Structure formats: structure tokens, C-alpha cells
Tab-separated table of C-alpha atoms in Angstrom:
chain	number	residue	atom	x	y	z
A	1119	MET	CA	204.745	108.273	-27.356
A	1120	LEU	CA	205.653	104.618	-26.997
A	1121	ASP	CA	202.361	103.994	-25.465
A	1122	SER	CA	200.548	105.767	-28.060
A	1123	LEU	CA	202.660	103.465	-30.739
A	1124	VAL	CA	201.405	100.400	-29.263
A	1125	THR	CA	197.960	100.978	-28.878
A	1126	GLY	CA	197.699	102.169	-32.258
A	1127	LEU	CA	199.591	99.126	-33.566
A	1128	TYR	CA	197.320	96.989	-31.094
A	1129	GLY	CA	194.176	98.600	-33.093
A	1130	LEU	CA	195.625	97.597	-36.107
A	1131	THR	CA	196.331	93.997	-35.312
A	1132	ALA	CA	193.377	93.400	-32.965
A	1133	GLY	CA	191.136	91.512	-35.750
A	1134	VAL	CA	193.973	89.355	-37.067
A	1135	THR	CA	194.678	88.331	-33.263
A	1136	TYR	CA	190.848	87.995	-32.834
A	1137	LEU	CA	190.800	85.856	-35.919
A	1138	PHE	CA	193.443	83.557	-34.470
A	1139	THR	CA	192.516	83.239	-31.178
A	1140	GLN	CA	188.625	82.878	-31.191
A	1141	GLY	CA	187.977	83.299	-34.847
A	1142	GLY	CA	187.311	79.909	-35.742
A	1143	PRO	CA	183.633	80.171	-36.482
A	1144	ASN	CA	184.176	83.524	-38.274
A	1145	VAL	CA	186.572	81.557	-40.818
A	1146	ILE	CA	184.091	78.708	-41.503
A	1147	MET	CA	181.688	81.572	-42.085
A	1148	LEU	CA	184.010	83.263	-44.275
A	1149	LEU	CA	184.384	80.369	-46.148
A	1150	ILE	CA	180.574	79.779	-46.456
A	1151	ALA	CA	180.012	83.280	-47.611
A	1152	ALA	CA	182.635	82.511	-50.613
A	1153	LEU	CA	180.697	79.243	-51.438
A	1154	LEU	CA	177.456	81.545	-51.596
A	1155	LEU	CA	179.178	84.029	-54.037
A	1156	TYR	CA	180.599	81.249	-56.289
A	1157	LEU	CA	177.149	79.590	-56.629
A	1158	GLY	CA	175.289	82.988	-57.254
A	1159	VAL	CA	178.344	84.167	-59.694
A	1160	LYS	CA	179.518	81.189	-61.217
A	1161	LYS	CA	176.801	78.827	-61.191
A	1162	GLU	CA	174.177	81.310	-61.350
A	1163	VAL	CA	172.099	79.961	-58.451
A	1164	GLU	CA	169.608	82.473	-57.702
A	1165	PRO	CA	172.035	85.119	-57.778
A	1166	LEU	CA	170.251	88.286	-57.170
A	1167	LEU	CA	169.709	86.764	-53.656
A	1168	LEU	CA	172.718	85.022	-52.941
A	1169	VAL	CA	174.953	87.684	-54.014
A	1170	PRO	CA	174.050	90.027	-51.460
A	1171	ILE	CA	173.571	87.357	-48.856
A	1172	GLY	CA	177.288	86.372	-49.403
A	1173	PHE	CA	178.557	89.720	-49.174
A	1174	GLY	CA	176.461	90.471	-45.927
A	1175	CYS	CA	177.797	87.397	-44.725
A	1176	LEU	CA	181.369	88.279	-45.366
A	1177	LEU	CA	181.001	91.557	-43.882
A	1178	VAL	CA	179.171	90.403	-40.735
A	1179	ASN	CA	182.297	87.403	-40.227
A	1180	ILE	CA	185.097	90.062	-40.680
A	1181	PRO	CA	186.558	89.559	-36.951
A	1182	LEU	CA	185.545	92.749	-34.754
A	1183	SER	CA	183.169	93.905	-37.462
A	1184	ASP	CA	180.236	96.189	-35.959
A	1185	LEU	CA	178.063	96.270	-38.960
A	1186	MET	CA	175.424	94.288	-36.863
A	1187	ASP	CA	175.893	96.488	-33.884
A	1188	LYS	CA	173.716	98.863	-33.117
A	1189	GLY	CA	173.972	102.125	-35.591
A	1190	GLY	CA	175.856	99.597	-37.951
A	1191	LEU	CA	175.247	99.423	-41.707
A	1192	LEU	CA	173.746	95.923	-41.599
A	1193	ARG	CA	171.633	96.559	-38.264
A	1194	ILE	CA	169.950	99.567	-40.087
A	1195	LEU	CA	168.932	97.571	-42.935
A	1196	TYR	CA	167.650	94.667	-40.827
A	1197	ASP	CA	165.800	97.088	-38.627
A	1198	MET	CA	164.354	99.085	-41.815
A	1199	GLY	CA	162.796	96.090	-43.210
A	1200	ILE	CA	163.315	92.965	-41.944
A	1201	SER	CA	162.331	92.924	-38.291
A	1202	ASN	CA	159.057	94.592	-39.269
A	1203	GLU	CA	158.490	92.542	-42.408
A	1204	LEU	CA	158.677	95.389	-44.849
A	1205	PHE	CA	160.793	94.112	-47.390
A	1206	PRO	CA	159.446	90.739	-48.022
A	1207	LEU	CA	156.112	92.508	-48.478
A	1208	LEU	CA	157.568	94.963	-50.950
A	1209	ILE	CA	159.046	92.227	-52.819
A	1210	PHE	CA	155.610	90.520	-52.922
A	1211	VAL	CA	154.352	93.683	-54.794
A	1212	GLY	CA	156.749	92.976	-57.232
A	1213	ILE	CA	156.206	89.679	-57.711
A	1214	GLY	CA	152.238	90.121	-58.285
A	1215	ALA	CA	153.310	92.797	-60.838
A	1216	MET	CA	154.954	90.227	-62.478
A	1217	ILE	CA	152.964	87.169	-62.357
A	1218	ASP	CA	150.401	86.406	-65.196
A	1219	PHE	CA	147.669	84.625	-63.448
A	1220	GLY	CA	145.721	83.848	-66.828
A	1221	ALA	CA	146.435	80.244	-67.000
A	1222	LEU	CA	145.050	79.581	-63.576
A	1223	LEU	CA	142.118	81.676	-64.529
A	1224	GLU	CA	141.166	79.519	-67.063
A	1225	LYS	CA	140.954	76.587	-65.045
A	1226	PRO	CA	140.512	77.575	-61.698
A	1227	LYS	CA	140.353	74.075	-60.273
A	1228	MET	CA	144.088	74.041	-60.513
A	1229	LEU	CA	144.163	75.938	-57.517
A	1230	LEU	CA	143.729	72.638	-55.648
A	1231	PHE	CA	147.064	71.347	-56.734
A	1232	GLY	CA	148.307	74.464	-55.158
A	1233	ALA	CA	146.955	73.203	-51.862
A	1234	ALA	CA	148.277	69.926	-52.196
A	1235	GLY	CA	151.751	71.308	-53.043
A	1236	GLN	CA	151.667	72.561	-49.362
A	1237	PHE	CA	151.695	69.421	-47.569
A	1238	GLY	CA	155.542	69.530	-47.069
A	1239	ILE	CA	154.871	72.306	-44.377
A	1240	PHE	CA	152.800	70.697	-42.371
A	1241	PHE	CA	154.805	67.385	-42.611
A	1242	THR	CA	157.868	69.280	-41.784
A	1243	LEU	CA	156.214	70.868	-38.788
A	1244	LEU	CA	155.564	67.425	-37.201
A	1245	VAL	CA	159.310	66.515	-38.065
A	1246	ALA	CA	160.682	69.888	-36.529
A	1247	LEU	CA	157.983	69.270	-33.535
A	1248	ALA	CA	159.608	65.957	-32.809
A	1249	LEU	CA	163.226	66.996	-33.102
A	1250	GLY	CA	162.509	69.220	-30.312
A	1251	PHE	CA	161.931	72.501	-31.780
A	1252	PRO	CA	159.738	74.816	-29.980
A	1253	ALA	CA	156.120	75.274	-31.488
A	1254	LEU	CA	156.585	79.040	-33.112
A	1255	GLU	CA	160.447	78.051	-34.357
A	1256	ALA	CA	158.945	74.853	-35.755
A	1257	VAL	CA	156.259	76.734	-37.784
A	1258	SER	CA	158.978	79.207	-39.177
A	1259	ILE	CA	161.021	76.178	-40.223
A	1260	ALA	CA	157.908	74.175	-41.733
A	1261	VAL	CA	157.390	77.145	-44.106
A	1262	ILE	CA	160.565	76.639	-46.024
A	1263	GLY	CA	158.182	74.092	-47.670
A	1264	ALA	CA	156.217	76.916	-49.148
A	1265	CYS	CA	159.177	77.172	-51.402
A	1266	ASP	CA	158.956	80.954	-51.412
A	1267	GLY	CA	161.538	83.181	-49.681
A	1268	PRO	CA	159.491	86.104	-48.948
A	1269	THR	CA	157.220	83.850	-47.019
A	1270	SER	CA	159.807	82.293	-45.048
A	1271	ILE	CA	161.369	85.631	-44.075
A	1272	TYR	CA	157.967	87.055	-43.428
A	1273	VAL	CA	156.972	84.471	-40.779
A	1274	ALA	CA	160.647	83.579	-39.474
A	1275	SER	CA	161.156	87.417	-38.882
A	1276	GLN	CA	158.204	87.455	-36.823
A	1277	TYR	CA	158.369	84.050	-34.854
A	1278	ALA	CA	161.994	82.750	-35.119
A	1279	PRO	CA	164.587	85.911	-35.714
A	1280	GLN	CA	167.459	83.855	-34.563
A	1281	LEU	CA	166.708	81.288	-37.275
A	1282	LEU	CA	165.971	83.731	-40.065
A	1283	GLY	CA	169.669	83.052	-41.553
A	1284	PRO	CA	169.327	79.569	-41.965
A	1285	ILE	CA	165.842	79.397	-42.794
A	1286	SER	CA	166.367	82.174	-45.710
A	1287	VAL	CA	169.194	80.424	-47.135
A	1288	ALA	CA	167.673	77.065	-46.858
A	1289	ALA	CA	164.388	78.514	-48.629
A	1290	TYR	CA	166.413	80.226	-51.328
A	1291	SER	CA	168.688	77.744	-52.070
A	1292	TYR	CA	166.139	74.863	-52.395
A	1293	MET	CA	164.104	76.871	-54.506
A	1294	ALA	CA	167.092	77.130	-56.827
A	1295	LEU	CA	167.335	73.551	-56.682
A	1296	VAL	CA	163.841	72.432	-57.824
A	1297	PRO	CA	164.897	71.257	-60.942
A	1298	ILE	CA	167.683	68.908	-59.471
A	1299	ILE	CA	165.362	67.960	-56.652
A	1300	GLN	CA	161.946	67.402	-58.519
A	1301	PRO	CA	162.828	65.204	-61.666
A	1302	PRO	CA	163.837	61.831	-59.851
A	1303	ILE	CA	160.662	62.234	-57.366
A	1304	MET	CA	158.047	62.904	-60.332
A	1305	ARG	CA	159.812	59.686	-62.027
A	1306	ALA	CA	159.423	57.570	-59.176
A	1307	LEU	CA	155.543	58.297	-58.517
A	1308	THR	CA	154.481	57.749	-62.032
A	1309	THR	CA	154.316	55.054	-64.826
A	1310	PRO	CA	155.773	55.774	-68.212
A	1311	LYS	CA	152.113	55.563	-69.573
A	1312	GLU	CA	151.083	58.303	-67.221
A	1313	ARG	CA	154.069	60.573	-68.384
A	1314	MET	CA	153.041	60.314	-71.928
A	1315	ILE	CA	149.216	61.561	-71.154
A	1316	ARG	CA	148.364	64.774	-73.390
A	1317	MET	CA	146.491	67.423	-72.044
A	1318	GLU	CA	143.737	69.495	-74.151
A	1319	PRO	CA	145.091	72.775	-74.908
A	1320	ILE	CA	143.643	75.677	-72.861
A	1321	LYS	CA	141.529	77.905	-74.581
A	1322	ARG	CA	141.219	81.419	-73.964
A	1323	THR	CA	138.133	82.384	-71.975
A	1324	VAL	CA	138.853	84.783	-69.598
A	1325	SER	CA	137.712	88.380	-69.606
A	1326	THR	CA	139.459	91.781	-69.124
A	1327	GLN	CA	136.907	92.335	-66.194
A	1328	THR	CA	137.314	88.667	-64.565
A	1329	ARG	CA	141.487	89.685	-64.495
A	1330	LEU	CA	140.886	93.064	-63.286
A	1331	LEU	CA	138.425	91.661	-60.362
A	1332	PHE	CA	140.451	88.790	-59.674
A	1333	PRO	CA	143.055	90.403	-57.338
A	1334	ILE	CA	140.145	92.083	-55.420
A	1335	VAL	CA	138.394	88.978	-54.713
A	1336	VAL	CA	141.067	87.147	-53.597
A	1337	THR	CA	142.306	89.599	-51.090
A	1338	LEU	CA	138.750	89.840	-49.811
A	1339	VAL	CA	138.348	85.857	-49.564
A	1340	THR	CA	141.718	85.032	-47.948
A	1341	GLY	CA	141.817	88.289	-45.861
A	1342	LEU	CA	138.050	86.969	-44.588
A	1343	LEU	CA	139.242	83.430	-43.950
A	1344	ALA	CA	142.684	83.762	-42.898
A	1345	PRO	CA	143.369	87.731	-42.080
A	1346	LYS	CA	146.784	87.154	-40.364
A	1347	GLY	CA	148.004	86.686	-43.930
A	1348	LEU	CA	146.522	89.667	-45.448
A	1349	PRO	CA	149.552	91.636	-45.595
A	1350	LEU	CA	151.179	88.530	-47.800
A	1351	MET	CA	148.076	88.292	-50.057
A	1352	GLY	CA	147.560	91.670	-49.824
A	1353	THR	CA	150.859	92.837	-51.494
A	1354	ILE	CA	150.937	90.214	-53.847
A	1355	MET	CA	147.143	91.190	-55.313
A	1356	LEU	CA	147.984	94.813	-55.085
A	1357	GLY	CA	151.113	94.324	-57.602
A	1358	ASN	CA	148.741	92.277	-59.825
A	1359	PHE	CA	145.906	94.798	-59.565
A	1360	MET	CA	148.212	97.281	-60.865
A	1361	ARG	CA	149.204	95.227	-63.748
A	1362	GLU	CA	145.894	94.360	-64.563
A	1363	CYS	CA	144.070	97.862	-64.368
A	1364	ALA	CA	146.815	99.047	-66.839
A	1365	VAL	CA	146.666	102.548	-65.762
A	1366	VAL	CA	149.337	102.835	-63.613
A	1367	THR	CA	152.072	101.334	-65.623
A	1368	ARG	CA	154.731	103.680	-64.156
A	1369	LEU	CA	153.823	102.165	-60.602
A	1370	GLN	CA	153.825	98.431	-61.991
A	1371	LYS	CA	157.265	99.065	-63.618
A	1372	ALA	CA	158.778	100.643	-60.739
A	1373	SER	CA	157.338	97.631	-58.546
A	1374	GLU	CA	159.038	95.057	-60.434
A	1375	ASN	CA	161.783	96.707	-61.348
A	1376	GLU	CA	163.432	99.573	-59.641
A	1377	ILE	CA	161.974	98.860	-56.003
A	1378	ALA	CA	162.159	95.134	-56.113
A	1379	ASN	CA	165.653	95.648	-56.980
A	1380	ILE	CA	166.701	97.742	-54.123
A	1381	VAL	CA	164.880	95.978	-51.668
A	1382	THR	CA	166.193	92.414	-53.092
A	1383	LEU	CA	169.829	94.151	-52.148
A	1384	PHE	CA	169.119	95.306	-48.953
A	1385	LEU	CA	166.964	92.181	-47.818
A	1386	GLY	CA	170.182	90.044	-49.100
A	1387	LEU	CA	172.584	92.082	-47.399
A	1388	ALA	CA	170.480	91.918	-44.275
A	1389	ILE	CA	169.821	88.535	-43.891
A	1390	GLY	CA	173.547	87.871	-44.920
A	1391	GLY	CA	174.327	90.087	-41.600
A	1392	THR	CA	172.299	87.442	-39.517
A	1393	MET	CA	174.715	84.781	-40.555
A	1394	GLU	CA	177.468	85.615	-37.665
A	1395	GLY	CA	179.707	82.469	-37.104
A	1396	HIS	CA	179.423	82.024	-33.382
A	1397	ALA	CA	175.366	82.451	-33.913
A	1398	PHE	CA	175.025	80.416	-37.367
A	1399	LEU	CA	177.163	77.391	-36.778
A	1400	LYS	CA	175.195	75.431	-34.414
A	1401	PRO	CA	173.630	71.722	-35.050
A	1402	GLN	CA	170.238	73.046	-35.390
A	1403	THR	CA	171.692	75.172	-38.754
A	1404	LEU	CA	172.207	71.660	-40.341
A	1405	MET	CA	168.907	70.259	-38.988
A	1406	ILE	CA	167.374	73.400	-40.524
A	1407	PHE	CA	168.884	72.625	-43.808
A	1408	ALA	CA	167.642	68.735	-43.848
A	1409	MET	CA	164.075	69.722	-42.929
A	1410	GLY	CA	164.132	72.455	-45.623
A	1411	PHE	CA	164.874	69.249	-48.099
A	1412	VAL	CA	162.460	67.220	-46.724
A	1413	ALA	CA	159.837	69.797	-46.956
A	1414	ILE	CA	160.258	70.538	-50.702
A	1415	CYS	CA	160.252	66.425	-51.242
A	1416	MET	CA	157.170	66.060	-49.713
A	1417	ASP	CA	155.404	68.742	-51.536
A	1418	THR	CA	156.377	67.533	-54.955
A	1419	VAL	CA	155.265	63.669	-53.560
A	1420	ALA	CA	152.293	65.092	-52.236
A	1421	GLY	CA	151.689	67.125	-55.491
A	1422	VAL	CA	152.168	64.359	-58.144
A	1423	VAL	CA	150.056	62.010	-55.862
A	1424	PHE	CA	147.477	64.392	-55.950
A	1425	GLY	CA	147.834	64.474	-59.699
A	1426	LYS	CA	147.540	60.653	-59.795
A	1427	ILE	CA	144.108	61.142	-58.045
A	1428	VAL	CA	142.707	63.572	-60.446
A	1429	CYS	CA	144.134	61.577	-63.457
A	1430	TRP	CA	142.409	58.519	-62.053
A	1431	MET	CA	139.231	60.411	-61.307
A	1432	THR	CA	139.186	62.246	-64.877
A	1433	LYS	CA	139.829	58.828	-66.571
A	1434	GLY	CA	143.424	59.881	-67.910
A	1435	LYS	CA	142.778	63.324	-68.938
A	1436	VAL	CA	145.226	64.853	-66.678
A	1437	ASN	CA	148.895	64.146	-66.645
A	1438	PRO	CA	149.990	63.625	-63.045
A	1439	LEU	CA	153.237	65.244	-63.533
A	1440	ILE	CA	151.583	68.649	-63.473
A	1441	GLY	CA	151.005	67.874	-59.687
A	1442	ALA	CA	154.864	68.752	-58.928
A	1443	ALA	CA	154.263	72.306	-60.405
A	1444	GLY	CA	151.919	73.004	-57.297
A	1445	ILE	CA	154.947	74.721	-55.461
A	1446	SER	CA	155.588	78.421	-55.082
A	1447	ALA	CA	158.768	78.244	-57.020
A	1448	PHE	CA	157.720	80.195	-60.335
A	1449	PRO	CA	158.337	79.656	-63.256
A	1450	MET	CA	160.972	76.722	-62.305
A	1451	ALA	CA	158.497	74.116	-61.476
A	1452	ALA	CA	156.316	74.667	-64.427
A	1453	ARG	CA	159.566	74.464	-66.385
A	1454	VAL	CA	160.643	71.275	-64.885
A	1455	VAL	CA	157.199	69.616	-65.562
A	1456	GLN	CA	157.451	70.514	-69.356
A	1457	ALA	CA	160.698	69.282	-69.757
A	1458	GLN	CA	159.695	66.151	-68.014
A	1459	GLY	CA	156.712	65.589	-70.181
A	1460	GLN	CA	158.559	66.206	-73.403
A	1461	LEU	CA	161.365	63.728	-72.274
A	1462	TYR	CA	158.368	60.963	-72.812
A	1463	ASN	CA	156.486	62.353	-75.355
A	1464	ARG	CA	157.910	65.122	-77.711
A	1465	LYS	CA	154.197	66.113	-78.554
A	1466	ASN	CA	153.444	66.415	-75.177
A	1467	HIS	CA	152.881	70.503	-74.301
A	1468	LEU	CA	152.309	70.442	-70.327
A	1469	LEU	CA	153.671	73.981	-69.963
A	1470	MET	CA	150.246	76.200	-69.941
A	1471	HIS	CA	148.946	73.732	-67.546
A	1472	ALA	CA	151.785	73.537	-65.650
A	1473	ALA	CA	151.837	77.157	-65.321
A	1474	GLY	CA	148.206	77.413	-64.122
A	1475	VAL	CA	149.128	74.943	-61.369
A	1476	ASN	CA	152.663	77.131	-60.371
A	1477	THR	CA	150.568	79.917	-60.233
A	1478	GLY	CA	147.849	77.993	-58.121
A	1479	GLY	CA	151.155	77.123	-55.974
A	1480	GLN	CA	152.235	80.705	-55.703
A	1481	ILE	CA	148.725	81.352	-54.151
A	1482	GLY	CA	148.467	78.377	-52.335
A	1483	SER	CA	151.937	78.991	-50.320
A	1484	VAL	CA	150.436	82.383	-49.116
A	1485	VAL	CA	147.474	80.680	-48.124
A	1486	ALA	CA	149.049	77.852	-46.268
A	1487	ALA	CA	151.294	80.382	-44.578
A	1488	ALA	CA	148.408	82.533	-43.694
A	1489	VAL	CA	146.028	79.833	-42.345
A	1490	MET	CA	148.832	78.425	-40.214
A	1491	LEU	CA	149.362	81.879	-38.555
A	1492	SER	CA	145.439	82.564	-38.039
A	1493	VAL	CA	145.290	78.952	-36.567
A	1494	LEU	CA	148.100	79.992	-34.202
A	1495	LYS	CA	146.369	83.470	-33.468
A	1496	GLY	CA	143.015	81.119	-32.622
A	1497	MET	CA	145.256	78.978	-30.460
A	1498	GLY	CA	146.648	81.958	-28.531
A	1499	LEU	CA	150.247	81.357	-29.551
A	1500	ILE	CA	150.612	84.726	-31.290
A	1501	THR	CA	149.095	87.761	-30.955
B	145	MET	CA	157.442	64.304	-28.526
B	146	ASP	CA	155.327	64.741	-25.618
B	147	GLY	CA	151.757	64.580	-26.194
B	148	GLU	CA	150.988	68.284	-25.962
B	149	LYS	CA	153.426	68.871	-29.250
B	150	TRP	CA	151.972	65.786	-30.693
B	151	ALA	CA	148.452	67.574	-30.495
B	152	PHE	CA	149.745	71.096	-31.765
B	153	GLY	CA	151.369	69.387	-34.756
B	154	LEU	CA	148.395	67.045	-35.849
B	155	THR	CA	145.883	69.938	-34.816
B	156	MET	CA	148.183	72.169	-37.206
B	157	MET	CA	148.314	69.639	-40.136
B	158	VAL	CA	144.465	68.821	-39.890
B	159	VAL	CA	143.194	72.509	-39.718
B	160	GLY	CA	145.977	74.034	-41.601
B	161	MET	CA	145.953	71.591	-44.720
B	162	GLY	CA	142.243	71.526	-44.667
B	163	GLY	CA	142.026	75.212	-44.159
B	164	THR	CA	144.521	75.554	-47.070
B	165	PHE	CA	142.359	73.187	-49.338
B	166	LEU	CA	139.044	75.021	-48.280
B	167	THR	CA	140.313	78.400	-48.946
B	168	LEU	CA	141.516	77.500	-52.289
B	169	TRP	CA	138.704	75.573	-53.122
B	170	VAL	CA	136.519	78.705	-52.216
B	171	LEU	CA	138.981	81.060	-54.208
B	172	GLY	CA	138.216	78.532	-57.205
B	173	LEU	CA	134.672	78.878	-56.660
B	174	ALA	CA	134.867	82.596	-56.527
B	175	MET	CA	136.837	82.675	-59.784
B	176	ASP	CA	134.458	80.303	-61.605
B	177	LEU	CA	131.774	82.810	-60.812
B	178	LEU	CA	133.444	85.760	-62.089
B	179	LYS	CA	133.993	84.245	-65.358
B	180	LYS	CA	130.177	83.194	-65.672
B	181	LEU	CA	129.549	86.949	-64.572
B	182	PHE	CA	132.119	88.418	-66.701
B	183	PRO	CA	132.237	86.171	-69.869
B	184	LEU	CA	134.691	86.778	-72.548
B	185	VAL	CA	132.910	88.765	-75.179
B	186	ASP	CA	133.805	87.596	-78.882
B	187	LYS	CA	134.347	90.886	-80.378
B	188	ALA	CA	134.453	89.601	-84.089
B	189	ALA	CA	131.303	88.176	-83.587
B	190	ASP	CA	129.660	91.594	-82.203
B	191	THR	CA	130.984	93.598	-84.959
B	192	PRO	CA	128.427	93.757	-87.594
B	193	LYS	CA	129.474	92.397	-90.913
B	194	GLN	CA	129.945	95.167	-93.699
B	195	SER	CA	128.417	94.098	-97.036
């Protein structure tokens, strides 16, 4: 009887005992979970992601929690959609269904800004290699520079699953910090005269047929040139095709609402589940956060410098600020450009141009990841 | 960083960045072609004027 009482009491106190004996990392991670929840709830920093990630982090760091063990809730969610890359791809269908590529179609050359805005990926790859990360881990870290959460998760879950937690949190955090990170860089690299350049309003010249064929053509071209990225581009363009064909409105709405919401919840919880203290609290986590910051800064630098080159080539018809929108953070980056342009010329309306560049950045980030994966396959580093 | 890693990093930088620019340039051309093949028709101009 006494033995039963003692073992029963042990069952109740094991968690607390663990917390005070070897639970230091768990305590720190519980504080980080609280911080993520605070940022999501109080500051509204990417709340749709940070709230489930923060709660998943809380759940997995409660001592002796078996939620990430075989059969545990978070492990089931992880196996269901992260380890096989299903969740980021389903989110991409929703993103494609939400995005209007009209501004980009009016001026297709804006796509080149979307290419320049990916420079941070390749620069960060060199930095990660220099810091001693193995090739595939370096590639996964570098993709934070795509400034695109689902792409980062897609690549990391395949090639560096052990780094998925820090990479995902860094990617989403920096996406939310775009309005803070970009303006100082934009001001440092441009003159007041350049910031005041007014651009001609965009005229509507795109037919319904062009809008309808656009997702099919993009899928075919990128699928042929960079086949390893076809799941990423294919799902975005599927969503966009459903939007433009206008005959499957129910599917389009379900993709951008119900499916995206459910998957976002599962994805966030499963990512939070990867943030177990003993695995997460390593020097390399801090390094990943630092490199993510470098990546997004270099994206902005390259975009604005490319904008300056185009400004010079067009004899001042293009405001170089729009180059900063060549990243995937949509529509934040476009809004930042509009706000910065209006600071120096209140009659300057750069939003439509920046939106075109920003959607180019959305495509550019996926293309950059696809190209990287295809080059890695060509080198025989992945199958 | 050893030579092999440098070679890998620089290859990814040159081929990756170059490949991204090339792919997006080709996409831009394809979009221009689509716009030429399927221009926006001004419906107002096509509608016969009623007297």
C-alpha cells in the first residue's frame, strides 16, 4: 500500500523533479515560448504563425512531455505534413489563390528585380559555409534569404530537419520585421533626389486570356528549367489558376481560407514541437538567426542597387526604392516602398510598381530555391 | 573554409544567381509574348455605336 502511494506520488512529482534537476533548457524554452506568444498576441507579429509555434514550443518543453515521441500529438502532425513537405505546399496553394499577379503582368521586366532580391540567399550560403556548416545545412539556412516561410520549411525539412525549428522561426520573424529592417538600408543607399523620382502610372493592358495562361506558362517554364522546385511553383500556380479561371470559386476560397488556416495551425504546432530545449539551445541557433538577418539585409541591398542601375539605364524613369520590394514578403515590402517614397514626395505613388516587383519577388524566391535544388541535384548532392 | 567548400559556394553563387536571373528573364519574355498573342481588347471600341 505504502509502495503504491510512493510510486503514485513519484508520478505526480517527476515533472517538477526533472525541471529542477536537468530542466534548465526547458525553462529557457518556456520563456522563449512566452516571448513568441507575447509577440504574436500583443505585438501582432505574424500572429497566425507565432501563436501556434509558441504554443507548440510550450507543449514540447513541459518536462517529460511525450508530445514529440512516437504516437504523440506533435509527432503525428510533424510526420503528417512536415517530414513529407505537404504542409508548406498546401499553404502555397492558398498563397497562389490570394495573389493577384496583374501588376507584374503589366510590366514583366519587373521580374528581374525579383531575381536581384534573392542575392541574400547566395551571399548567406557563402557565410554559412565559411562558418563551418555542411553544404546541405548551409543551403537550408541560406534559403531564409528567400524571405518566404513555406519555402524555408520545404527546403529545411528535406535537407536539414534538425535545424527546422530555428530556420522556420527566423524566416517568419524576419518577414515580420521587414518594415523595420528595410528603411534604413533604403535610405543609406539612395539620394533624396532618387527617392523623389515619380514613376508613370501603370495602365491596364493585360487581357483575361493572358492572366489565365500565366500560371500554366510559369509552371511549364520553371518546371523545365528547375524541375526540383516544381512542387513549390506548381502549387502556387495551381492556386493562381483556380483564382483566374473563376469557375472553381469554392476551391479557391477553400484554399485561401479553410485549408490555409487548418494547415497553418498544424504547421505552427509541429514547428513549435521541434523547439525542444536540449535540441534547440545550441550556439548554431544564434548563428542561424544572425545569418537570417544578414540574408534579408543583403536582399534589400542587392534590390536597391539593382534599382539604381535600372534608374541610371532608364535615365531616371525608375525610382530605385522599388528594388527593395523584390523579396517575397508580400505585401509588406511593397507597402514599405510606398511609405518611403511618400516621405520624400507626397504625390509619389509607387505602390502599384512596388506590388509588381513584390509579386516578382514571390516568384523569384521560389525560382531561386528551385534553381538551388536543381543545381544540387546536378552536382549529385541530393537525389 | 577549405577549397572544396569555396568551390561549392562559388558554384552555387554563380550558377544559382545566374540561373535565377535566366529563369526569370525567360519568364518575362514568355509573359511579353502572352501579352502580344492575347492583347487586351477594348470592348467599348468594338461595340457598334447606336445612332
